[in-house]
mmCIF file of C-alpha atoms in Angstrom:
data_model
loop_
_atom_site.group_PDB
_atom_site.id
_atom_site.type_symbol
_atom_site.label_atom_id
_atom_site.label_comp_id
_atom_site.label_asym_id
_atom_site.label_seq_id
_atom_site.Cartn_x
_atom_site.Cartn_y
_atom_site.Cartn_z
ATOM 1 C CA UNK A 244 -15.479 1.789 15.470
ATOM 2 C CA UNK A 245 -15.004 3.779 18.841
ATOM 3 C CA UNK A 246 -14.222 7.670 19.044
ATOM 4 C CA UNK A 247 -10.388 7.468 18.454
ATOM 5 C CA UNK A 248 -10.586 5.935 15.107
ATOM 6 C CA UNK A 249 -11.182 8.874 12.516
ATOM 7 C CA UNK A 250 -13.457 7.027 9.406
ATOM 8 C CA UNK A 251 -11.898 9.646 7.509
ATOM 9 C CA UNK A 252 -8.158 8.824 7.706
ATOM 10 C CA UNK A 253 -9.390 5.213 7.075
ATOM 11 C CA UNK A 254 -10.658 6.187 3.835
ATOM 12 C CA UNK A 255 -8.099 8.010 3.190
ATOM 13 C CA UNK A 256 -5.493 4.883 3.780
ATOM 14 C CA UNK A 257 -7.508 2.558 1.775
ATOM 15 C CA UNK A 258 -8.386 4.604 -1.183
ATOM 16 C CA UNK A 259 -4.159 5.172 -1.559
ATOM 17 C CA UNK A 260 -3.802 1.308 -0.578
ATOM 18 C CA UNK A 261 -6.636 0.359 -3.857
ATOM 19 C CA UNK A 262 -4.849 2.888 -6.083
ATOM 20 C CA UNK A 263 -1.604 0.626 -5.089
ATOM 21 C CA UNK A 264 0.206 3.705 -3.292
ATOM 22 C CA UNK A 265 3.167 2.403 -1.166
ATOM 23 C CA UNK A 266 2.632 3.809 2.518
ATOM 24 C CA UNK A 267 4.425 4.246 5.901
ATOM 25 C CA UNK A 268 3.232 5.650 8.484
ATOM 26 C CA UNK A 269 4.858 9.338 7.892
ATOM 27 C CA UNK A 270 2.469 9.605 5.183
ATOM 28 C CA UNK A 271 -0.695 9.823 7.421
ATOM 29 C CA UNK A 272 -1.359 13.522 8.847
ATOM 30 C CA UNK A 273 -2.939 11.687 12.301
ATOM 31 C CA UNK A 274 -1.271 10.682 15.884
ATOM 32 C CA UNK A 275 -0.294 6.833 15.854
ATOM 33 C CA UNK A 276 -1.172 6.430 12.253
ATOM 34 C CA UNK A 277 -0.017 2.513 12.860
ATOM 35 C CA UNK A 278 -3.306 1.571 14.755
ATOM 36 C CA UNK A 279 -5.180 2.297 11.006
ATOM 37 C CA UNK A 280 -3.102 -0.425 9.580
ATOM 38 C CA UNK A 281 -3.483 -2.041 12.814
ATOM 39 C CA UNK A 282 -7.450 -1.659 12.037
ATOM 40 C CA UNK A 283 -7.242 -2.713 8.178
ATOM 41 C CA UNK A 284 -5.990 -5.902 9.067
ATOM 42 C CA UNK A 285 -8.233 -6.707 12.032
ATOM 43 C CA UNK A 286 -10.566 -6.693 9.072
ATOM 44 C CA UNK A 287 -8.681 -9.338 7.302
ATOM 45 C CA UNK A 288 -7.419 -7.138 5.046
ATOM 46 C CA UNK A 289 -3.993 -8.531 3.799
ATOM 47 C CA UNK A 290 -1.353 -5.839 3.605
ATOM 48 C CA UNK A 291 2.047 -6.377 2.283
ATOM 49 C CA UNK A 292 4.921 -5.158 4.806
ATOM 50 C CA UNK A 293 8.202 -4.468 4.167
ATOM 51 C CA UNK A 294 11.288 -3.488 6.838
ATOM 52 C CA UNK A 295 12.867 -0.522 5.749
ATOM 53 C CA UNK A 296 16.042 1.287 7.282
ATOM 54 C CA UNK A 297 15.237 5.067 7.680
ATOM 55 C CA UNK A 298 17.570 7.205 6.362
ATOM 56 C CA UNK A 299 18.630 9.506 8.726
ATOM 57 C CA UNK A 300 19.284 6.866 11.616
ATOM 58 C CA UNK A 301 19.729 3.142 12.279
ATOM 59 C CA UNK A 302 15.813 2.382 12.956
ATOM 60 C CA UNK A 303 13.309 0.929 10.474
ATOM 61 C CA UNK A 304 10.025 1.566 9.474
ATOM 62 C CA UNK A 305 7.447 -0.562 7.475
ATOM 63 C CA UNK A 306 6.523 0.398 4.355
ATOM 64 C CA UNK A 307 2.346 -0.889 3.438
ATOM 65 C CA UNK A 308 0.875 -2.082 0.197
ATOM 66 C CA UNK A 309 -2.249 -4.086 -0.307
ATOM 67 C CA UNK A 310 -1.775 -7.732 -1.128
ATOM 68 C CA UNK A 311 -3.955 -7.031 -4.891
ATOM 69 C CA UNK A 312 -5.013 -10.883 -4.534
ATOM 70 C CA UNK A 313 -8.851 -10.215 -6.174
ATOM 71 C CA UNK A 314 -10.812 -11.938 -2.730
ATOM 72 C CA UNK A 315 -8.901 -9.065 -1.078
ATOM 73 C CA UNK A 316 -9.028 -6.034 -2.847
ATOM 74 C CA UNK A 317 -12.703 -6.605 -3.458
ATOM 75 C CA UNK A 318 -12.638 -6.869 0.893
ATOM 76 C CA UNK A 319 -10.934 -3.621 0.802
ATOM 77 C CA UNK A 320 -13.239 -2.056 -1.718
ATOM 78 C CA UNK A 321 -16.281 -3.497 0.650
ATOM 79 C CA UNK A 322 -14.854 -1.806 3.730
ATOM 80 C CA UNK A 323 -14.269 1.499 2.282
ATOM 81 C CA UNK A 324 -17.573 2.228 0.547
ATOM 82 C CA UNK A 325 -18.904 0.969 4.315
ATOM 83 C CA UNK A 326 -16.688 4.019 5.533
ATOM 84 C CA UNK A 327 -17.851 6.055 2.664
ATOM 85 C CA UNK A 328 -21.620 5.308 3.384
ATOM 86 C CA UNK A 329 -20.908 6.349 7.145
ATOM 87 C CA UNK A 330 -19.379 10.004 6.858
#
């Protein structure tokens, strides 16, 4: 993990991704909050994505769940007490 990634907004994305919390990237107080998904799935961490038109203008945004498939919530379990373990 190198100096930009913050272990603590990881654990807070996939603590609200096991409690099956429906994110976008708005929802994460941190500057390009897409390269933690970006990271989550580098670990082979399926997430569900979904395109989304905003509201307020013609662009979309993705909105992130974890695939609850049992192989890869335990994964995402694994990973976060890792992160956990770290702090």
């Amino acid at each position: 993990m190198n100096n930009c990634e913050q272990p603590s907004h990881l654990v807070s994305i996939l603590s609200d991704l096991i409690e099956g919390k429906i994110l976008i990237s708005t929802d994460i107080r941190a500057s390009n909050a897409n390269q933690y998904f970006c990271i989550i799935k580098k670990w082979g961490i399926n997430l569900i994505e979904v395109k989304k038109q905003n509201l307020t203008n013609r662009a979309y945004h993705l909105e992130r769940k974890l695939d609850l498939a049992f192989d890869n919530l335990e994964k995402a379990k694994v990973h976060l007490k890792r992160l956990q373990n770290n702090k």
